[in-house]
Coordinates of C-alpha atoms and ligand atoms in Angstrom, one line a residue:
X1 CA 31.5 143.9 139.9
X2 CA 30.1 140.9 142.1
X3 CA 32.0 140.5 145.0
X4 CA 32.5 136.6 146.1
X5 CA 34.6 134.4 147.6
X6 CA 37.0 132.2 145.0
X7 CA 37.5 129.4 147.8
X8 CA 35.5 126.6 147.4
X9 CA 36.7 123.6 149.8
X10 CA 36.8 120.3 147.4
X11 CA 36.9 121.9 144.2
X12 CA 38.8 120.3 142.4
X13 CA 36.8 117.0 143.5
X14 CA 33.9 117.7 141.6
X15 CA 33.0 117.1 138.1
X16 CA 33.5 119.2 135.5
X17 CA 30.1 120.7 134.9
X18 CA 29.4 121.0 138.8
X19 CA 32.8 123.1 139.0
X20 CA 31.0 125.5 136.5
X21 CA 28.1 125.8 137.8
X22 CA 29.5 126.8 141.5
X23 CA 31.8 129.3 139.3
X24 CA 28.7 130.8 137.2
X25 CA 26.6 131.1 140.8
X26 CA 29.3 132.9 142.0
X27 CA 30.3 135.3 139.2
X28 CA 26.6 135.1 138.1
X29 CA 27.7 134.3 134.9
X30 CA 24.6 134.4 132.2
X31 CA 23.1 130.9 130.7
X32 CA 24.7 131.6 127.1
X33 CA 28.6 131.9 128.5
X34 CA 28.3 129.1 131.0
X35 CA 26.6 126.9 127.7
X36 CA 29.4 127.8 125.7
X37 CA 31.7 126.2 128.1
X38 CA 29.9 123.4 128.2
X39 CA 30.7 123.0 124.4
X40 CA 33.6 121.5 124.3
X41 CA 34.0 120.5 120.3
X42 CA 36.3 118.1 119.3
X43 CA 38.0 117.4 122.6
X44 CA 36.2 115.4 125.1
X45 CA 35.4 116.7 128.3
X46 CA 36.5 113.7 129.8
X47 CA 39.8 113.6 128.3
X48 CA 40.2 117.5 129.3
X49 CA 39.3 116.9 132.8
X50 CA 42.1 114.3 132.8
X51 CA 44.6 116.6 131.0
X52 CA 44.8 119.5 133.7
X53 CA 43.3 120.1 136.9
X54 CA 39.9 122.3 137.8
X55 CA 38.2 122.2 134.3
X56 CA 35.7 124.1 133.1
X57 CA 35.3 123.7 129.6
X58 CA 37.9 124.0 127.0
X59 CA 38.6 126.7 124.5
X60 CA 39.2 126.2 120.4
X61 CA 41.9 127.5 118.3
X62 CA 42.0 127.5 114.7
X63 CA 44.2 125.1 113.0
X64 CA 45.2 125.7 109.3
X65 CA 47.0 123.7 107.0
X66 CA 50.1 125.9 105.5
X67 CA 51.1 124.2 101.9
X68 CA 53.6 123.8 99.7
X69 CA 56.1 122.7 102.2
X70 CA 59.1 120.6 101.3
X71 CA 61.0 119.2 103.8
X72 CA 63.6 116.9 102.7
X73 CA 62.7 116.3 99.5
X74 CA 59.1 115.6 100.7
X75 CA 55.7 117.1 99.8
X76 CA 53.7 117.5 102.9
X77 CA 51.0 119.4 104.5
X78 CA 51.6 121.5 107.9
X79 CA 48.9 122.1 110.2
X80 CA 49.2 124.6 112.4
X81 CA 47.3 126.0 115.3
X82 CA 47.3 129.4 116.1
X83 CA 44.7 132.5 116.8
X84 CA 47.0 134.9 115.4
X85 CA 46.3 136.0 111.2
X86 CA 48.6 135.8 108.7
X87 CA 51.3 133.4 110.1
X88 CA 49.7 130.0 107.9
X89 CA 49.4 132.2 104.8
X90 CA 52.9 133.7 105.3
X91 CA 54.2 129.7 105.8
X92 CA 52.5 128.9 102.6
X93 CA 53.7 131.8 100.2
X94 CA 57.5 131.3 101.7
X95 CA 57.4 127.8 100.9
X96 CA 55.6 128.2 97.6
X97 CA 59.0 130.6 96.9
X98 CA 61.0 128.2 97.9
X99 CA 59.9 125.3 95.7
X100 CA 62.4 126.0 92.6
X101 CA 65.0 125.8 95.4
X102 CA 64.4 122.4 96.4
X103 CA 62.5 123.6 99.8
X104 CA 64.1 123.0 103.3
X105 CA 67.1 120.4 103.9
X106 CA 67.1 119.9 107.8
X107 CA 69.2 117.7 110.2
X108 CA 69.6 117.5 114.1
X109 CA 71.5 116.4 116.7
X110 CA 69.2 113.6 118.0
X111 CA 67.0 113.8 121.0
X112 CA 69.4 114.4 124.2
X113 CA 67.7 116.2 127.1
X114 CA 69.4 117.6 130.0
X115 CA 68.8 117.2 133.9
X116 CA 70.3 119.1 136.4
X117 CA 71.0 118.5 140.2
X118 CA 72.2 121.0 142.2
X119 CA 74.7 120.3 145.1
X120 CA 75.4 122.8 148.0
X121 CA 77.2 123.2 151.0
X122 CA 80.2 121.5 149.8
X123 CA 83.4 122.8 150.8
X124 CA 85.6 121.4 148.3
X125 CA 84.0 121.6 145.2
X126 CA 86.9 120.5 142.3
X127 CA 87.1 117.5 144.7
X128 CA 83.2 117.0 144.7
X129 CA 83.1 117.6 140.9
X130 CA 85.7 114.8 140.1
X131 CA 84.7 112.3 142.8
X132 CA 81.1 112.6 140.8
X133 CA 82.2 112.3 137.3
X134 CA 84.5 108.9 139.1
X135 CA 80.7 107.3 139.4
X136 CA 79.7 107.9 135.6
X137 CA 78.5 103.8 135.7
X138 CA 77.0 103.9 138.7
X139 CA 74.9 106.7 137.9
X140 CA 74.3 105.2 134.1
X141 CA 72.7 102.2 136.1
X142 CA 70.8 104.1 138.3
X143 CA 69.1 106.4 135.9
X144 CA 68.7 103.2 133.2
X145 CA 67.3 101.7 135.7
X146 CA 64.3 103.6 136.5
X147 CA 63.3 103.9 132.8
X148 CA 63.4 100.2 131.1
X149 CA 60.6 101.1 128.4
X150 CA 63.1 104.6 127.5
X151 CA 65.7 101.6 127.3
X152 CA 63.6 99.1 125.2
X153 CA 63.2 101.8 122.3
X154 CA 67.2 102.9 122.0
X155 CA 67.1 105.8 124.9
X156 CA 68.1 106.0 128.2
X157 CA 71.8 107.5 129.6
X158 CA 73.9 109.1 127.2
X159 CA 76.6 111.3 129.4
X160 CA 77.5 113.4 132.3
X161 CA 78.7 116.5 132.5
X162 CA 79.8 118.2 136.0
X163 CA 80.4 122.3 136.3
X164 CA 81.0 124.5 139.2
X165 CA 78.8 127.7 139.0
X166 CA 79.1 130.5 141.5
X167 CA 75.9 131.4 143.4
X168 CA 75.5 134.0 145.6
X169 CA 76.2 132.3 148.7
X170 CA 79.5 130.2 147.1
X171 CA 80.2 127.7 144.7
X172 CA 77.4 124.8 143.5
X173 CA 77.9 121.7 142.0
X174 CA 75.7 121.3 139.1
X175 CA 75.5 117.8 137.6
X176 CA 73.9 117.0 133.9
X177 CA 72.4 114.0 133.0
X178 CA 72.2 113.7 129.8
X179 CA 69.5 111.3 128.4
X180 CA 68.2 110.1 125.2
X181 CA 65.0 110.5 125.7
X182 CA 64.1 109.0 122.1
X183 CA 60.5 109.5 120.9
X184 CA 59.4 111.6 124.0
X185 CA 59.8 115.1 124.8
X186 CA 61.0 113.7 127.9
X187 CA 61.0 116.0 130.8
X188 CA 59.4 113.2 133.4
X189 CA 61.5 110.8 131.9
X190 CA 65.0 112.7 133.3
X191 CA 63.1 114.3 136.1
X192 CA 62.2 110.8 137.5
X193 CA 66.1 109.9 136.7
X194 CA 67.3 112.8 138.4
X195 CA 65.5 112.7 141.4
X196 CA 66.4 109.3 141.6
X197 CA 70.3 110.5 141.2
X198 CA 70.3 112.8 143.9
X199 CA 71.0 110.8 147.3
X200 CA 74.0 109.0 146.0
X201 CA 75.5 112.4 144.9
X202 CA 74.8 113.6 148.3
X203 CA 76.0 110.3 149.6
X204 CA 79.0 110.1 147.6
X205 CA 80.3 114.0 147.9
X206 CA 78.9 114.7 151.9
X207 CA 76.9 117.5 150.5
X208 CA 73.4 118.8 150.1
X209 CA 71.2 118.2 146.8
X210 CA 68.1 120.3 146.2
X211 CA 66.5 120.9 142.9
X212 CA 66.4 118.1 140.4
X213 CA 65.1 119.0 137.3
X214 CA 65.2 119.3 133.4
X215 CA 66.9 121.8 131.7
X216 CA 64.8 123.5 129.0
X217 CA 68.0 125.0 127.4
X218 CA 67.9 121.6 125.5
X219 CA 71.2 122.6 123.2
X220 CA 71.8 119.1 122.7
X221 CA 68.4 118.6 120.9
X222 CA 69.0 120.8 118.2
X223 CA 67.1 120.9 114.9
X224 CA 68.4 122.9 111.7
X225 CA 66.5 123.6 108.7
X226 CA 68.3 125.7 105.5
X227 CA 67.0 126.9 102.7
X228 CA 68.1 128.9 99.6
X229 CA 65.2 131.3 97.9
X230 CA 66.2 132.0 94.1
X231 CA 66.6 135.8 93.9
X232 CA 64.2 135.9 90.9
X233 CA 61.9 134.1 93.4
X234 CA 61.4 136.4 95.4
X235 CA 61.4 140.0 93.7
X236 CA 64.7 140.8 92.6
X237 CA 68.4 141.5 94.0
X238 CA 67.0 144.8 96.1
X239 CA 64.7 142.6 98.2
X240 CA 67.2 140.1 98.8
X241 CA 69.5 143.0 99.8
X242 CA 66.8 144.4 101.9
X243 CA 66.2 141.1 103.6
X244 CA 69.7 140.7 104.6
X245 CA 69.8 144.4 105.9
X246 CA 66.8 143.7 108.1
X247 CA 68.7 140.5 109.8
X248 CA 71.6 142.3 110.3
X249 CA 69.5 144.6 112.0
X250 CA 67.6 142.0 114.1
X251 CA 70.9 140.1 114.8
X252 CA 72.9 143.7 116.1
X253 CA 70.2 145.0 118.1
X254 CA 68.1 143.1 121.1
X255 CA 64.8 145.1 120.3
X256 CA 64.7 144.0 117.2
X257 CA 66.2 140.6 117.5
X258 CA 62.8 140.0 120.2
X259 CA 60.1 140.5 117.1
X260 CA 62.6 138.8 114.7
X261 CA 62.2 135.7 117.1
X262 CA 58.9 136.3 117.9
X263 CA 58.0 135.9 113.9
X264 CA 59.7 132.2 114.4
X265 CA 58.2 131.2 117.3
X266 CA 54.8 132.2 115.5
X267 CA 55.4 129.2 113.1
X268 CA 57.2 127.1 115.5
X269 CA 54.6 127.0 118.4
X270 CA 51.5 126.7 116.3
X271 CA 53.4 123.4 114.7
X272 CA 54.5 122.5 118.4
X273 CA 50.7 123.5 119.8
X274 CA 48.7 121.6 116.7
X275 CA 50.7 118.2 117.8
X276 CA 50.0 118.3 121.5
X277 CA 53.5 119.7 122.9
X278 CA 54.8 121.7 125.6
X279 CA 54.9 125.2 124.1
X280 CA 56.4 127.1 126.7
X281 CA 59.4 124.3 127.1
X282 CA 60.2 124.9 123.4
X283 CA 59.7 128.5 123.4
X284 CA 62.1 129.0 126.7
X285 CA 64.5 126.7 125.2
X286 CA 64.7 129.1 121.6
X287 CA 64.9 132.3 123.5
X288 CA 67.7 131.3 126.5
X289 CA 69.4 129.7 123.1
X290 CA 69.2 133.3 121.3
X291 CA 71.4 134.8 124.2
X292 CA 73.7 132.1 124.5
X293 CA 76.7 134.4 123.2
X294 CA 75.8 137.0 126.2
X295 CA 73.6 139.0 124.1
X296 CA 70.3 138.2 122.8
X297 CA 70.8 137.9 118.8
X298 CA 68.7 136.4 115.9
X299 CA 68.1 132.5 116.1
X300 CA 68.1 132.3 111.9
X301 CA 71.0 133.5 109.9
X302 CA 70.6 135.2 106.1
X303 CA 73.2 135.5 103.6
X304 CA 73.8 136.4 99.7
X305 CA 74.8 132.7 97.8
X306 CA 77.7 132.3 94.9
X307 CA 74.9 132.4 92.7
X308 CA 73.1 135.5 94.1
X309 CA 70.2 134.1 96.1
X310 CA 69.4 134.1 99.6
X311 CA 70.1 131.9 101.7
X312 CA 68.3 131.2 105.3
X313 CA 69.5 128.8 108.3
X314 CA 67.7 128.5 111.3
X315 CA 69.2 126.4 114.5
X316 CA 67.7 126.2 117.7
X317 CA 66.3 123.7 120.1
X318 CA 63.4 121.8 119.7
X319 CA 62.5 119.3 122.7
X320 CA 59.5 118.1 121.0
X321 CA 57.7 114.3 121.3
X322 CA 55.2 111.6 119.7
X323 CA 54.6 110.2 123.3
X324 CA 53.6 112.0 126.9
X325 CA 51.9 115.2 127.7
X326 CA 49.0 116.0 125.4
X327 CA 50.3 114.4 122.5
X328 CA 48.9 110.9 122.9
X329 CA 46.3 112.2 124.7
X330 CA 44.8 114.7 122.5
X331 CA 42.5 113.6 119.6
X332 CA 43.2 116.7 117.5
X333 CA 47.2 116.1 118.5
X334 CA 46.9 112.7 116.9
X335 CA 45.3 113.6 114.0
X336 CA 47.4 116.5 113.1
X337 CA 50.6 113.7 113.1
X338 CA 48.6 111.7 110.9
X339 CA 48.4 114.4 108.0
X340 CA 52.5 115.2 108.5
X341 CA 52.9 111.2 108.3
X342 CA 54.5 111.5 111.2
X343 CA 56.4 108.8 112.7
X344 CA 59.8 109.8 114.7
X345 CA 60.1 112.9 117.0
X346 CA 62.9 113.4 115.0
X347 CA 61.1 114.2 111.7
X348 CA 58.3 116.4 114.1
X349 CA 61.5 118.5 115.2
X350 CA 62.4 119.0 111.3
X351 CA 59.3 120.0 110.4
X352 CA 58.9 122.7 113.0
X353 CA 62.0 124.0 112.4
X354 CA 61.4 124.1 108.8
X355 CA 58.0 126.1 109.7
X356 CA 60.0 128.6 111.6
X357 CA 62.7 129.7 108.7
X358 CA 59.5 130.0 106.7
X359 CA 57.9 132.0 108.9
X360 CA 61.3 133.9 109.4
X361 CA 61.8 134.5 105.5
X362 CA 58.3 136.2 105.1
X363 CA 58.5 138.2 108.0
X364 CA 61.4 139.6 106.9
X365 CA 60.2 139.8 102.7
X366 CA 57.5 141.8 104.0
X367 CA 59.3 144.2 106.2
X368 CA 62.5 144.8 103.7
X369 CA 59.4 145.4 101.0
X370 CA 55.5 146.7 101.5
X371 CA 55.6 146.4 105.9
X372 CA 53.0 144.4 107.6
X373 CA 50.0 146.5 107.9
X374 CA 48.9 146.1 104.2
X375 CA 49.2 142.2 104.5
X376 CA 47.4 141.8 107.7
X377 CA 44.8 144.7 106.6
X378 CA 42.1 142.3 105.0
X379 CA 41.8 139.6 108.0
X380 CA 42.6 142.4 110.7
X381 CA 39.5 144.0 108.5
X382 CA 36.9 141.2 109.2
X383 CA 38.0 141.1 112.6
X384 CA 37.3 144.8 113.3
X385 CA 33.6 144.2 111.4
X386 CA 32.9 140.9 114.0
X387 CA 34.1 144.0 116.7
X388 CA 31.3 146.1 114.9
X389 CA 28.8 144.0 115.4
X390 CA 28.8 142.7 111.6
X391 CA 27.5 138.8 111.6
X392 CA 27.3 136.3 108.8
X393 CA 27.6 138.3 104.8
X394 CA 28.3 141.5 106.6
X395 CA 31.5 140.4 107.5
X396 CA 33.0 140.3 104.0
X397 CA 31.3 143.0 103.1
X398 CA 32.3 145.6 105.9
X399 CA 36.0 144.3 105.9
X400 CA 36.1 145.0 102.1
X401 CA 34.9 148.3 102.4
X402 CA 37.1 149.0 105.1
X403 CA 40.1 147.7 102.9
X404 CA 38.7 150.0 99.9
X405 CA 39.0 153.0 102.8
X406 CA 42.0 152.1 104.1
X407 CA 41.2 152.9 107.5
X408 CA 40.5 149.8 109.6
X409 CA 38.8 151.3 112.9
X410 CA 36.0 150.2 114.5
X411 CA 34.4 153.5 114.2
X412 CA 34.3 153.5 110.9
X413 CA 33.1 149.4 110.8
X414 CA 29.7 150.6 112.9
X415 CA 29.5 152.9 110.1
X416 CA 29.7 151.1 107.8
X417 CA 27.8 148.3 109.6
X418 CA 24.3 151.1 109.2
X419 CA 24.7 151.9 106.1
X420 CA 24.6 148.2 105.1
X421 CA 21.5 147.5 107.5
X422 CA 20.3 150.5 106.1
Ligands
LIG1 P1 56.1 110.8 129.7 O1 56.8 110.6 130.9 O2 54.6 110.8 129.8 O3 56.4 109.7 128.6 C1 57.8 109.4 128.3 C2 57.9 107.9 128.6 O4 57.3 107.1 127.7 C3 59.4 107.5 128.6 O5 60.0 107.8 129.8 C4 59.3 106.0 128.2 O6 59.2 105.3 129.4 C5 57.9 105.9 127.5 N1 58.1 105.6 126.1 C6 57.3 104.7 125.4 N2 57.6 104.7 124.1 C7 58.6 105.6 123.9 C8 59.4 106.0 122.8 N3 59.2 105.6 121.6 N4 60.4 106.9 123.0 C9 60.6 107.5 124.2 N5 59.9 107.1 125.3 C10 58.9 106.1 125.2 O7 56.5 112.2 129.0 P2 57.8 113.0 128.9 O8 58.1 113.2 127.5 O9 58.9 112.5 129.8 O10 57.3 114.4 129.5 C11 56.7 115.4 128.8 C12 55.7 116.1 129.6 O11 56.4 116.7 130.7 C13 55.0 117.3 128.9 O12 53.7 117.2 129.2 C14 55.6 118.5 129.6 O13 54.7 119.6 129.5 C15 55.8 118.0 131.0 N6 56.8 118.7 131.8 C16 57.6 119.7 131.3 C17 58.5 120.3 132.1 C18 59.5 121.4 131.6 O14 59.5 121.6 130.4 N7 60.2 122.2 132.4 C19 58.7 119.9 133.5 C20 57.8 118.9 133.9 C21 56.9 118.3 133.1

């Protein structure tokens, strides 16, 4: 361990490559790291360094395409990025089963996002609450006002909501905005509004305002994507059966229902993450709207059709944009849009959601069938063999004899690994 100090006065003032070269003096980090870093493939250093503070370098993930989507009616390719195996190959045989089916039929509820500001230290609060909602044109002016572009393309103030929530010290006044926020993701757009907002509801009520800020529970922006897999599709009656079992269990028991969501959120954030957007805000947003009944439960729902197939439906907010944050910004962003023909927020939304009921229906064909570990076996293979120490053609062919084992340990990949090199 090197000891050193991590203070550095003016840090973040320096350029990019000076920044790592006072952090590989310090950790004395050897040439071939600190070059890596310096690599910074097909993202710009320049445009990195403009994107967050204090950079270093930036770091690839892979992006593949999942196919056979239909979304709408519509062919189209889905990139995705993500450093996790098997969720683009999972995408692509759900939505190659889906196909006789017609693939996904989505719809939302258009792009509404929801700012809060909190008012204390009001003693009458019904009064406070009324005398707000009284103002509802004042405060559409003020928030239109500091947003004309928002305006300009069909956005801007949509409604207001007032509720009293009990805090530990009394009651609060919590005001929504609500905001169509269009084309953008738009957490600036109603943080700018709402901090705007916040002295007149002061003004007007004689209390105190303190936080001003976007709700990620965006349950105004939901997205919806269906689907309905033939039965003959997809292995018979007992796998459909099985893969209803396995939501019931997912939607009864919190444990479960965690995984369940997390197998979404696989597809969902690597479609959110490959176009530039705010993962976390989307991912926040899905779980808060899974426990929205008081227990945490699954975000898609699975049923047996009339006809005997199955039947998926996943709803759940999607606060996802075209414009601000990385989106614009990021070349790889833009060019991801471009293959998805891209050109509404709207349709993004759709398409991730669609992603995510994939994702969900072969999650859950795996588990109700064979269980994960045989599907991930091969990838998870070449992975151990790069942990072995296996380069170039001994990838493939340590991974396939680990497969052929069945037993994917590193152990036996070093093993392996010699008897190869001989
Ligand atoms: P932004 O402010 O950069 O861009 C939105 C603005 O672009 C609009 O306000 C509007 O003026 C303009 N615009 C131009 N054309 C538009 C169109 N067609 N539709 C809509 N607006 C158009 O970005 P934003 O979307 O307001 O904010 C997103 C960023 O905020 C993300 O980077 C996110 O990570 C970050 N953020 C998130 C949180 C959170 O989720 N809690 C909090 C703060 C910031």
């Amino acid at each position: 361990m090197h000891s050193y100090s991590s203070r550095i006065e003016g840090f973040h003032k320096q350029a990019p490559d000076d920044r790592l070269r006072l952090v590989a003096e310090r950790t004395h980090l050897d040439a071939g790291s600190a070059a890596h870093f310096a690599d910074t493939g097909n993202l710009p250093l320049e445009t990195a360094n403009r994107m967050i503070e204090n950079v270093i370098g930036t770091m690839s993930i892979p992006v593949g395409v999942a196919t056979n989507m239909i979304v709408d009616g519509r062919d189209l390719f889905v990139p995705m990025a993500t450093e996790e195996s098997s969720v683009v190959a999972a995408v692509c045989n759900a939505a190659k089963q889906a196909r006789s089916g017609g693939g996904f039929v989505t719809s939302t509820t258009g792009s509404l996002m929801i700012a809060q500001i909190q008012l204390l230290d009001v003693s009458d609060p019904e009064t406070a609450r009324i005398k707000i909602l009284e103002r509802r044109d004042d405060i559409k002016a003020i928030c239109d006002a500091k947003d004309p572009v928002l305006l300009k393309f069909g956005g801007g103030f949509h409604d207001l909501e007032v509720r009293i929530v009990d805090g530990a010290r009394g009651p609060m006044v919590i005001t929504h905005i609500i905001v169509d926020t269009r084309d953008a993701m738009g957490a600036n757009a109603v943080n700018t509004m709402a901090e705007a907002l916040a002295p007149s509801i002061a003004e007007w009520t004689g209390g105190r305002t303190l936080l001003r800020i976007l709700s990620n529970l965006a349950d105004r922006r939901l997205a919806r994507a269906r689907c309905t897999w033939k039965a003959e599709d997809i292995g018979g009656t007992a796998v459909r059966d099985g893969m209803v079992e396995a939501f019931q269990f997912a939607d009864a028991d919190p444990y479960r229902a965690t995984t369940h969501n997390k197998g979404i959120m696989n597809g969902v954030t690597a479609v959110v993450l490959a176009t530039g957007n705010d993962t976390r805000a989307v991912e926040s947003g899905a779980h808060a709207y899974a426990a929205r009944s008081g227990r945490y439960r699954s975000l898609s729902r699975w049923e047996v059709t009339k006809d005997g197939d199955l039947s998926g439906v996943l709803e759940m907010p999607l606060a996802v944009g075209l414009i601000g944050g990385a989106t614009k910004v990021h070349p790889t962003a833009q060019a991801c849009l471009k293959i998805m023909e891209i050109d509404s927020a709207d349709r993004l939304a759709r398409i991730v959601v669609s992603v995510g009921l994939a994702q969900n229906f072969a999650a859950l064909r795996v588990l109700a069938t064979t269980g994960v570990q045989k599907g991930h076996m091969s990838l998870h293979a070449q992975n151990i063999a790069i942990m072995a120490g296996a380069a170039g053609e001994e990838i493939d062919a340590v991974a396939k004899k680990l497969v052929a084992r069945g037993t994917v340990r590193i152990d036996i990949a070093e093993e392996e690994l010699k008897t190869l090199r001989g």
